[in-house]
XYZ file of C-alpha atoms in Angstrom:
675
model
C 1.313 -6.428 -6.787
C 3.357 -5.509 -9.818
C 1.331 -4.524 -12.813
C 0.097 -1.591 -14.831
C -3.579 -0.940 -14.177
C -5.822 1.110 -16.465
C -8.143 3.695 -15.014
C -11.679 2.835 -13.925
C -13.150 3.711 -17.314
C -11.218 0.845 -18.876
C -12.083 -1.819 -16.321
C -13.006 -5.237 -17.713
C -15.649 -7.258 -15.939
C -14.393 -9.438 -13.084
C -15.041 -12.811 -14.830
C -13.240 -11.583 -17.944
C -10.409 -10.157 -15.839
C -9.914 -13.453 -13.978
C -9.861 -15.360 -17.259
C -7.180 -13.035 -18.631
C -5.156 -13.253 -15.419
C -5.400 -17.051 -15.357
C -4.206 -17.278 -18.979
C -1.309 -14.917 -18.369
C -0.466 -16.615 -15.079
C -0.003 -19.964 -16.775
C 2.788 -18.428 -18.857
C 4.730 -16.909 -15.944
C 7.229 -19.256 -14.263
C 10.023 -17.804 -12.132
C 13.545 -18.701 -13.278
C 14.605 -22.091 -11.961
C 11.120 -23.195 -11.006
C 10.507 -26.929 -11.303
C 7.818 -28.318 -13.573
C 4.794 -29.333 -11.520
C 3.647 -32.956 -11.499
C 0.099 -33.874 -12.566
C -2.377 -32.462 -10.078
C -3.943 -34.905 -7.591
C -7.685 -34.827 -7.123
C -8.790 -32.398 -4.444
C -11.866 -30.815 -2.923
C -14.185 -28.772 -5.106
C -12.987 -25.266 -5.871
C -15.133 -22.430 -4.523
C -13.593 -19.017 -5.106
C -15.198 -15.962 -3.563
C -14.798 -12.237 -3.199
C -15.479 -11.121 0.377
C -17.165 -14.519 0.877
C -19.591 -13.799 -1.985
C -20.118 -15.351 -5.376
C -17.937 -13.161 -7.628
C -20.868 -12.727 -10.001
C -22.668 -10.675 -7.333
C -19.891 -8.067 -7.201
C -18.667 -7.915 -10.791
C -17.028 -4.566 -11.485
C -16.852 -3.598 -7.820
C -13.958 -3.742 -5.419
C -10.232 -3.935 -6.096
C -8.675 -5.849 -8.950
C -6.190 -8.155 -7.268
C -3.527 -10.696 -8.208
C -4.985 -13.515 -6.111
C -8.007 -15.760 -5.836
C -9.728 -16.106 -2.477
C -11.099 -19.289 -0.936
C -13.014 -19.469 2.330
C -12.021 -22.283 4.690
C -15.644 -23.189 5.416
C -16.007 -24.322 1.775
C -12.881 -26.509 1.869
C -12.468 -30.132 2.969
C -11.472 -30.431 6.630
C -11.154 -32.734 9.590
C -11.715 -29.699 11.797
C -14.922 -27.901 12.782
C -16.682 -25.071 10.982
C -17.444 -22.226 13.402
C -20.256 -19.741 12.803
C -22.129 -18.132 11.312
C -22.115 -15.548 14.085
C -22.215 -11.755 13.800
C -21.622 -11.056 17.480
C -18.700 -8.908 18.501
C -15.934 -10.567 20.515
C -16.256 -13.923 18.756
C -13.900 -15.655 16.368
C -16.695 -16.279 13.874
C -17.895 -12.669 14.140
C -14.518 -11.351 12.968
C -14.086 -13.963 10.237
C -14.626 -13.208 6.568
C -18.160 -14.330 5.798
C -18.664 -14.817 9.553
C -17.500 -18.442 9.333
C -14.133 -20.163 9.622
C -12.603 -23.564 10.454
C -11.152 -24.493 13.836
C -8.377 -27.078 13.835
C -7.220 -29.022 16.858
C -3.668 -30.434 16.827
C -3.446 -33.039 14.092
C -6.387 -31.696 12.073
C -6.200 -30.103 8.643
C -8.097 -28.136 6.036
C -7.583 -28.722 2.301
C -8.020 -26.335 -0.609
C -7.649 -26.956 -4.332
C -5.683 -24.463 -6.387
C -8.098 -22.752 -8.808
C -5.199 -21.694 -11.049
C -1.420 -21.883 -11.090
C 0.135 -20.421 -7.940
C 3.543 -19.882 -6.397
C 2.573 -18.023 -3.219
C -0.044 -18.161 -0.469
C -1.597 -15.837 2.089
C -3.255 -17.494 5.087
C -5.637 -15.589 7.368
C -5.723 -17.282 10.760
C -6.075 -16.946 14.511
C -4.336 -18.734 17.373
C -4.788 -18.169 21.136
C -3.153 -15.416 23.119
C -0.685 -16.212 25.880
C -2.484 -16.549 29.244
C -1.049 -13.251 30.428
C -1.215 -11.527 27.031
C 1.557 -10.786 24.579
C 0.859 -13.631 22.176
C 2.417 -16.967 21.282
C 3.919 -18.525 18.173
C 2.907 -21.855 16.689
C 3.686 -23.823 13.519
C 1.336 -24.495 10.626
C 2.314 -27.280 8.250
C 1.833 -26.248 4.613
C 1.838 -28.994 1.966
C 1.139 -28.252 -1.708
C 0.802 -31.121 -4.178
C 3.723 -33.557 -3.975
C 6.230 -30.928 -2.884
C 7.861 -31.351 0.529
C 5.817 -29.813 3.328
C 6.974 -26.508 4.744
C 6.320 -24.760 8.044
C 4.666 -21.363 8.365
C 5.189 -19.749 11.770
C 1.964 -18.237 13.073
C 1.864 -15.614 15.796
C -0.723 -13.929 17.986
C 1.661 -11.168 19.086
C -0.154 -8.644 16.881
C -3.668 -9.801 17.729
C -5.825 -10.056 20.858
C -6.740 -6.652 22.214
C -9.030 -6.210 25.211
C -11.150 -3.792 27.162
C -12.392 -0.301 26.304
C -10.938 2.111 23.768
C -8.016 2.562 23.209
C -7.657 -1.034 24.418
C -4.929 -2.987 26.140
C -2.893 -6.152 25.588
C -3.553 -7.287 29.172
C -6.405 -9.814 29.391
C -6.547 -9.383 33.166
C -6.888 -5.577 33.153
C -9.687 -3.846 35.048
C -11.929 -1.429 33.165
C -9.879 1.303 31.514
C -12.773 3.757 31.974
C -15.009 2.762 34.906
C -16.742 6.151 34.520
C -18.073 5.186 31.059
C -21.469 3.668 30.447
C -21.199 0.027 29.318
C -23.769 -2.252 27.764
C -22.764 -5.282 29.807
C -24.379 -3.935 32.986
C -26.430 -1.108 31.404
C -24.738 1.143 33.919
C -21.767 3.344 34.719
C -19.715 0.964 36.897
C -18.006 3.687 38.951
C -21.381 5.206 39.803
C -23.171 1.945 40.587
C -23.700 0.477 44.046
C -22.938 -2.303 44.501
C -20.292 -2.198 41.823
C -21.040 -4.648 39.018
C -18.906 -7.698 38.418
C -17.246 -7.469 35.004
C -15.875 -10.711 33.643
C -12.297 -10.901 32.398
C -10.919 -10.838 29.827
C -13.260 -7.974 28.999
C -14.237 -7.568 25.341
C -11.515 -9.605 23.628
C -11.216 -8.750 19.933
C -8.841 -8.280 16.967
C -8.254 -12.030 16.824
C -6.869 -12.502 13.321
C -3.598 -12.044 11.511
C -2.246 -13.123 8.143
C 1.010 -14.600 6.874
C 2.424 -14.813 3.369
C 4.570 -17.620 1.943
C 6.464 -17.958 -1.335
C 6.348 -21.603 -2.407
C 9.604 -21.680 -4.389
C 7.957 -23.189 -7.457
C 4.806 -22.841 -9.500
C 2.053 -25.354 -8.770
C -0.640 -26.195 -11.263
C -4.343 -25.614 -10.962
C -5.946 -28.609 -9.275
C -3.114 -29.335 -6.856
C -4.128 -29.598 -3.206
C -3.021 -27.203 -0.475
C -3.250 -28.856 2.952
C -2.879 -26.702 6.079
C -2.308 -28.824 9.188
C -2.070 -27.855 12.838
C 0.698 -30.307 13.749
C 0.657 -32.502 16.808
C 2.608 -30.896 19.622
C 1.831 -27.326 18.544
C 1.752 -24.726 21.297
C -1.642 -23.578 20.034
C -4.585 -25.396 21.627
C -6.485 -24.556 18.453
C -5.798 -22.907 15.108
C -8.567 -21.142 13.223
C -8.169 -20.853 9.446
C -10.376 -18.182 7.901
C -9.328 -18.050 4.260
C -6.584 -18.732 1.761
C -5.437 -16.382 -1.001
C -3.460 -18.035 -3.796
C -1.118 -15.886 -5.874
C 1.020 -16.168 -8.983
C 3.830 -13.701 -8.348
C 5.996 -12.471 -11.199
C 9.799 -12.546 -10.831
C 11.534 -9.748 -8.924
C 11.804 -6.384 -10.632
C 15.386 -5.378 -11.487
C 16.481 -1.765 -12.103
C 20.160 -1.928 -13.102
C 20.534 1.809 -13.776
C 18.951 3.020 -10.544
C 20.726 4.019 -7.366
C 20.997 0.815 -5.301
C 20.507 1.005 -1.551
C 23.126 -1.743 -1.103
C 25.812 0.656 -2.289
C 25.216 2.772 0.802
C 25.599 -0.042 3.313
C 22.048 -1.381 3.635
C 21.990 -5.005 4.816
C 19.518 -7.227 2.881
C 19.770 -9.977 5.494
C 18.102 -7.823 8.142
C 20.808 -8.543 10.701
C 22.201 -4.998 10.763
C 20.345 -1.712 11.095
C 19.893 -0.036 7.701
C 18.172 3.232 8.635
C 21.253 5.424 8.116
C 22.028 3.663 4.839
C 18.501 4.409 3.633
C 18.943 8.083 4.509
C 22.205 8.282 2.584
C 20.733 6.484 -0.407
C 17.631 8.689 -0.467
C 19.770 11.835 -0.328
C 21.997 10.630 -3.166
C 19.095 9.528 -5.385
C 17.486 12.904 -4.936
C 20.728 14.715 -5.707
C 21.389 12.811 -8.955
C 17.703 12.699 -9.985
C 17.573 8.916 -10.311
C 15.251 6.375 -8.692
C 16.382 4.473 -5.631
C 16.163 0.693 -5.983
C 15.516 -1.644 -3.061
C 16.555 -5.137 -4.210
C 15.191 -8.397 -2.790
C 15.905 -8.798 0.891
C 14.761 -7.833 4.358
C 16.041 -4.467 5.579
C 15.881 -3.552 9.260
C 14.804 0.090 9.669
C 13.678 1.063 13.158
C 12.624 4.655 12.521
C 11.117 6.939 9.898
C 12.740 7.436 6.518
C 11.956 11.021 5.475
C 11.218 11.306 1.764
C 10.911 14.325 -0.531
C 11.323 14.606 -4.309
C 12.443 10.981 -4.627
C 11.322 7.747 -6.281
C 11.826 4.504 -4.343
C 11.163 1.240 -6.159
C 11.379 -2.241 -4.694
C 11.678 -5.610 -6.403
C 8.054 -6.308 -5.490
C 6.276 -6.470 -2.157
C 6.916 -10.218 -1.872
C 10.664 -9.774 -2.325
C 11.621 -6.444 -0.753
C 10.647 -6.077 2.901
C 11.453 -3.030 5.022
C 10.991 -4.194 8.583
C 11.281 -2.361 11.864
C 10.930 -2.741 15.594
C 8.889 -0.267 17.596
C 11.348 1.780 19.665
C 10.503 3.740 22.820
C 11.740 7.325 22.757
C 13.749 8.682 25.681
C 11.453 11.708 25.762
C 8.199 12.236 23.869
C 8.520 13.921 20.490
C 6.940 17.371 19.932
C 3.926 15.701 18.295
C 3.386 13.542 21.400
C 4.859 10.318 20.019
C 6.245 8.010 22.678
C 7.609 5.539 20.142
C 9.042 5.485 16.678
C 9.139 2.699 14.139
C 9.529 1.839 10.500
C 7.731 4.133 8.082
C 8.197 6.364 5.036
C 7.211 9.911 5.934
C 6.846 13.133 4.035
C 7.841 16.306 5.810
C 5.247 17.910 8.062
C 2.818 20.219 6.311
C 3.894 22.978 8.722
C 7.409 22.643 7.269
C 6.163 22.790 3.698
C 5.431 19.099 3.245
C 6.984 16.887 0.590
C 6.239 16.590 -3.120
C 7.062 14.348 -6.068
C 7.482 11.253 -3.910
C 6.871 7.928 -5.631
C 6.902 4.693 -3.606
C 6.292 1.291 -5.195
C 6.975 -2.406 -5.013
C 7.917 -3.173 -1.418
C 6.475 -4.257 1.911
C 6.581 -2.435 5.234
C 6.436 -4.791 8.224
C 5.945 -2.984 11.513
C 5.961 -4.120 15.118
C 2.998 -2.248 16.630
C 1.131 -4.229 19.279
C -0.778 -1.554 21.173
C -2.780 1.538 20.275
C -1.262 4.834 21.402
C -3.051 7.530 19.458
C -0.253 10.094 19.743
C 2.333 7.730 18.260
C 3.483 8.264 14.678
C 4.200 4.604 13.934
C 2.417 4.335 10.596
C 3.580 2.662 7.400
C 3.423 5.886 5.374
C 2.779 9.339 6.782
C 3.344 13.070 6.678
C 2.270 15.335 3.812
C 2.856 14.064 0.254
C 1.736 16.279 -2.628
C 1.915 15.408 -6.335
C 2.967 11.897 -5.325
C 2.118 8.249 -5.983
C 2.070 5.075 -3.929
C 1.663 1.797 -5.812
C 1.980 -1.884 -5.036
C 2.924 -1.697 -1.359
C 2.091 -4.254 1.321
C 1.664 -2.608 4.737
C 1.460 -4.866 7.754
C 1.508 -4.525 11.550
C 1.817 -0.750 11.741
C -0.592 1.455 13.692
C -2.164 2.970 10.575
C -1.186 1.810 7.133
C -1.178 5.381 5.764
C -2.020 8.535 7.692
C -1.677 11.813 5.808
C -1.759 15.149 7.616
C -2.424 17.986 5.189
C -2.731 20.468 3.764
C -1.523 18.478 0.751
C -2.793 17.751 -2.765
C -2.684 15.280 -5.650
C -1.749 11.956 -4.052
C -2.585 8.714 -5.863
C -2.636 5.427 -3.920
C -3.092 2.329 -6.086
C -2.792 -1.483 -6.017
C -1.824 -1.650 -2.354
C -2.676 -4.102 0.438
C -3.074 -2.865 4.013
C -3.522 -5.656 6.547
C -3.720 -6.200 10.297
C -3.489 -2.632 11.506
C -4.048 -1.579 15.110
C -6.000 1.508 13.986
C -7.078 2.879 10.575
C -6.121 1.446 7.232
C -5.748 4.854 5.539
C -6.809 8.338 6.576
C -6.840 11.586 4.584
C -6.661 13.930 7.574
C -7.019 17.701 7.334
C -6.894 19.595 4.071
C -6.173 16.732 1.683
C -7.385 17.645 -1.815
C -7.576 16.158 -5.317
C -6.342 12.776 -4.063
C -7.531 9.219 -4.540
C -7.271 5.599 -3.409
C -8.065 2.896 -5.967
C -7.638 -0.865 -6.403
C -6.525 -1.202 -2.800
C -7.417 -3.911 -0.268
C -7.765 -3.207 3.451
C -8.321 -6.211 5.710
C -8.565 -6.417 9.503
C -8.123 -2.752 10.322
C -8.568 -1.807 13.972
C -10.542 1.341 13.095
C -11.931 2.900 9.901
C -10.452 1.091 6.917
C -10.559 4.107 4.572
C -11.358 7.544 5.980
C -11.402 11.209 4.998
C -11.377 13.379 8.127
C -11.736 17.144 7.655
C -10.577 18.138 11.106
C -9.954 21.872 11.177
C -9.395 22.202 7.432
C -11.745 20.702 4.867
C -10.750 17.893 2.534
C -11.990 18.425 -1.022
C -12.287 16.675 -4.374
C -11.064 13.281 -3.174
C -12.089 9.803 -4.345
C -12.146 6.299 -2.901
C -12.969 3.988 -5.824
C -12.689 0.280 -6.688
C -11.352 -0.765 -3.293
C -12.097 -3.861 -1.207
C -12.529 -3.633 2.550
C -12.863 -6.775 4.644
C -13.559 -7.201 8.347
C -12.786 -3.851 9.957
C -12.857 -4.798 13.635
C -13.960 -1.374 14.860
C -15.747 1.528 13.161
C -16.401 1.677 9.421
C -15.306 0.297 6.118
C -15.336 3.713 4.425
C -15.968 6.895 6.428
C -16.359 10.531 5.422
C -16.062 13.099 8.195
C -16.900 16.435 6.583
C -15.433 17.872 3.400
C -16.510 19.029 -0.036
C -16.975 17.296 -3.393
C -16.103 13.788 -2.252
C -16.696 10.523 -4.119
C -17.035 6.949 -2.866
C -17.573 4.698 -5.881
C -17.566 1.032 -6.891
C -16.133 -0.277 -3.637
C -16.814 -3.640 -1.988
C -17.152 -3.504 1.809
C -17.736 -6.648 3.872
C -18.181 -7.730 7.477
C -17.733 -4.658 9.702
C -17.903 -5.856 13.292
C -18.953 -3.100 15.728
C -19.374 0.639 16.431
C -19.649 1.372 12.760
C -20.729 -0.166 9.501
C -19.826 -0.343 5.826
C -20.244 3.284 4.634
C -20.486 6.238 6.989
C -21.158 9.943 6.469
C -20.578 11.653 9.815
C -20.705 15.249 11.003
C -18.542 14.487 14.031
C -15.011 14.476 15.461
C -14.709 18.232 14.986
C -14.969 17.941 11.212
C -15.684 20.836 8.894
C -19.161 20.850 7.308
C -20.075 18.765 4.300
C -20.326 20.976 1.219
C -20.588 20.759 -2.522
C -21.436 17.370 -4.034
C -21.032 14.152 -2.063
C -21.370 11.157 -4.393
C -21.711 7.591 -3.104
C -22.094 5.507 -6.223
C -22.107 1.862 -7.279
C -20.844 0.316 -4.043
C -21.713 -3.110 -2.639
C -21.873 -3.870 1.068
C -22.428 -7.311 2.573
C -23.125 -8.482 6.116
C -23.019 -4.881 7.331
C -25.605 -2.952 9.340
C -23.898 -3.803 12.608
C -24.733 -3.535 16.299
C -23.623 -0.367 18.076
C -22.399 -1.282 21.515
C -22.849 2.181 23.009
C -26.369 2.867 21.721
C -27.500 -0.755 22.001
C -29.178 -0.556 18.586
C -28.472 -1.760 15.074
C -26.982 0.566 12.459
C -27.467 0.711 8.702
C -25.151 -0.724 6.077
C -24.849 2.948 5.115
C -25.432 5.415 7.932
C -25.524 9.184 8.265
C -24.799 10.701 11.672
C -25.396 14.355 12.586
C -23.634 15.123 15.851
C -21.500 18.276 15.720
C -23.719 19.950 13.117
C -26.394 19.267 10.536
C -25.797 17.446 7.257
C -27.342 19.467 4.436
C -24.969 19.169 1.464
C -25.953 17.749 -1.924
C -25.592 14.060 -1.011
C -26.578 11.507 -3.638
C -26.433 7.749 -3.128
C -26.827 6.053 -6.504
C -26.606 2.433 -7.622
C -25.444 0.886 -4.352
C -26.307 -2.688 -3.360
C -26.798 -3.490 0.324
C -26.685 -7.266 0.754
C -27.540 -9.341 3.815
C -27.574 -6.448 6.283
C -27.671 -7.603 9.885
C -29.945 -4.720 10.904
C -30.939 -1.846 8.591
C -29.816 -1.098 5.068
C -30.005 2.717 5.456
C -29.851 4.747 8.666
C -30.044 8.483 9.384
C -29.420 9.322 13.027
C -28.569 12.121 15.462
C -27.480 11.683 19.054
C -30.025 12.280 21.810
C -28.374 15.376 23.395
C -28.356 17.236 20.049
C -31.453 15.793 18.390
C -33.322 19.098 18.515
C -30.457 21.199 17.144
C -29.220 19.170 14.145
C -30.869 17.727 11.050
C -30.120 15.528 8.055
C -31.731 17.002 4.950
C -31.815 16.382 1.244
C -30.073 13.011 0.954
C -31.203 11.406 -2.317
C -31.223 7.631 -2.804
C -31.620 6.371 -6.359
C -31.256 3.025 -8.105
C -30.534 1.075 -4.897
C -30.943 -2.676 -4.397
C -31.509 -4.024 -0.908
C -31.247 -7.806 -0.682
C -31.948 -8.841 2.874
C -32.235 -6.849 6.081
C -32.521 -8.118 9.608
C -34.788 -5.174 10.384
C -35.798 -2.244 8.134
C -34.771 -0.779 4.805
C -34.664 2.725 6.328
C -34.233 3.653 9.982
C -34.755 7.372 10.682
C -33.710 8.681 14.090
C -33.229 12.343 13.190
C -35.119 15.372 11.999
C -34.924 16.140 8.302
C -35.788 14.180 5.208
C -34.622 12.110 2.247
C -35.909 11.128 -1.187
C -36.086 7.685 -2.753
C -36.337 6.628 -6.400
C -36.022 3.143 -7.868
C -35.044 1.602 -4.536
C -35.884 -2.115 -4.768
C -35.929 -4.278 -1.661
C -36.602 -7.905 -0.822
C -36.321 -10.121 2.242
C -36.990 -7.251 4.646
C -37.154 -8.412 8.254
C -39.301 -5.646 9.799
C -41.401 -2.667 8.751
C -39.867 -1.082 5.643
C -39.393 2.311 7.320
C -38.702 2.543 11.030
C -39.391 6.259 11.481
C -38.676 7.642 14.933
C -37.633 11.136 13.824
C -36.447 13.108 16.835
C -38.652 11.098 19.193
C -41.198 13.859 19.794
C -44.029 11.930 18.105
C -45.984 15.062 17.228
C -49.631 14.952 16.056
C -48.323 16.011 12.631
C -46.144 12.899 12.441
C -42.424 12.248 12.577
C -39.871 15.034 12.182
C -38.293 13.004 9.362
C -40.053 13.117 5.973
C -39.669 10.627 3.131
C -40.263 11.666 -0.472
C -41.289 8.924 -2.900
C -39.993 9.779 -6.380
C -41.304 6.557 -7.870
C -40.086 3.125 -8.854
C -39.565 1.888 -5.294
C -40.396 -1.808 -5.566
C -40.819 -4.573 -3.032
C -43.551 -2.992 -0.924
C -41.142 -1.472 1.565
C -42.228 2.145 0.914
C -46.003 1.814 1.106
C -48.159 4.947 0.655
C -49.253 4.854 4.261
C -45.661 5.461 5.351
C -45.504 8.803 3.540
C -44.437 11.412 4.146
C -43.728 11.037 7.863
C -45.785 8.335 9.516
C -44.479 7.414 12.958
C -43.516 3.726 12.906
C -40.972 3.837 15.691
C -39.771 0.576 17.213
C -36.633 1.352 19.180
C -35.177 -2.167 18.973
C -37.151 -4.286 16.516
C -36.534 -8.034 16.509
C -34.025 -9.263 13.937
C -35.122 -11.681 11.228
C -31.996 -13.115 9.528
C -32.402 -12.875 5.754
C -31.462 -15.612 3.271
C -28.071 -15.407 1.568
C -27.762 -12.894 -1.278
C -28.611 -14.158 -4.744
C -28.702 -12.778 -8.291
C -31.448 -10.194 -8.619
């Protein structure tokens, strides 16, 4: 994404923004592009944002250079799968919890909502019988242009078993001494031993591919995606299509050019040493380093400090690398290395004044090894910026180990990661992530983790998170003066939900002001496999210590929550030693819950003002407290500050009536609608 973006205070509304983008897009035609023929009639155009009507999320989420269309709204000879919110299902991991399955010879057709010269297809194809993935063609035809072939792969999808997962569908339990829901037992301690079906817990089914079309096609032309006869894939699932109008490549004639140092833009020769030489020279002469169009093979980290690296645009400049096994583990425990741009370690002083923009990083990570540093961007980067990157197939898109300060991440796409999308880990301060999209992360999409040293004064704002396969859309683990604002989070799958505030994982305490403001979640409130209960779209978890900071949740909208909208919980072994106190909810809209508006499974209390709810599936407040059920009522107290409409917070529930139903039945709500 190559554009200048004003700060949040200057944001236009989404409908106005799309109108401006569409007008500008019609004027941008890459040099040499052919004039498009009149558009043939196609299926009706239904554009969405996170499978929602854009009007429902105006002003929230990332501003992007594409329009999104869900396959289930398109014309197809295939079969719509879903809706299904179960883990380990293709529909459950799909955007909007629906997709289209194509058999060989079947197709799905979309109509371009505006001029486009590039496509992103989110899809799934089967794994190889023994794991490791397959490749298969997808025929892409746009208007009257000759059809092209996109090569799909499942090499970066299909994980199995228990954390940290395996690529082997025939593997036995990785942890037979762990409790599992499937048998409600600890298999290693159960006689007779239970039979566990294989493959066990398949997940992480989807991937995405991008394609430049070579010409600009007009609005109204038809995009047909066909699973051709003879494909190696028994089926092809199409989830969604993003259509882009990409501007021509950026050219920087007066910058240091990486080609001058021997980098190979064809990707046939290794360019890591050339990158090192170019970075050193650019730093020495105080000029930016330019990465022209091409694919550069870089199979290890490029260490950056006091340097600006600018690509031609993430569609044109691709830095690609294989994952390489190390002869001996590195001091940090890494067993592999791979492509990535890394600041120096914080223990060595870190890096500063690093500016990365306008290129893609394509990794080769197919398994989760938590000690491996095989991330797209890493290390410690202070007083630095990252803008307009596309990070794909690395372990974590960006993992920052502080202490470090003043990092700005903007206008970036992080897709198909094995673990987190981005993590501010340990002593990251005065830093932010805005206008960034994270899709199909294998763990928290955006996280701040104050392990050992507190994070402080950081912001996640105006980002879009879609379909994190494990854990949460946005997670805060300790820290002070943190802000989560105006984000759009959709379709978390399991062991987490949309927004999480957790005193866990050895994090420092929450302190100062924690502000969670103006966010929208949809189809969140997921099922927790370990507890065998439903979570909230937003959930607070006291485990290592109590949560008692000034936490205010203001102006959020929780739409179509599978279970609860709001949850406050502590784990059973610590329920009598930790509390959650003083969380204030104000100006909230809850449109649809499968169970309750509030589920309290902790000691403590919270206040509520102007919280409106409709289509609530169970009792408005499911108050279990710490499960002591004292004559004085629950250990969790609710304070009604007025204006709470919809009948969910009736006077008889206050302040601490016990209404505990451990696993209430789920009543699916209707789809979200304008309030």
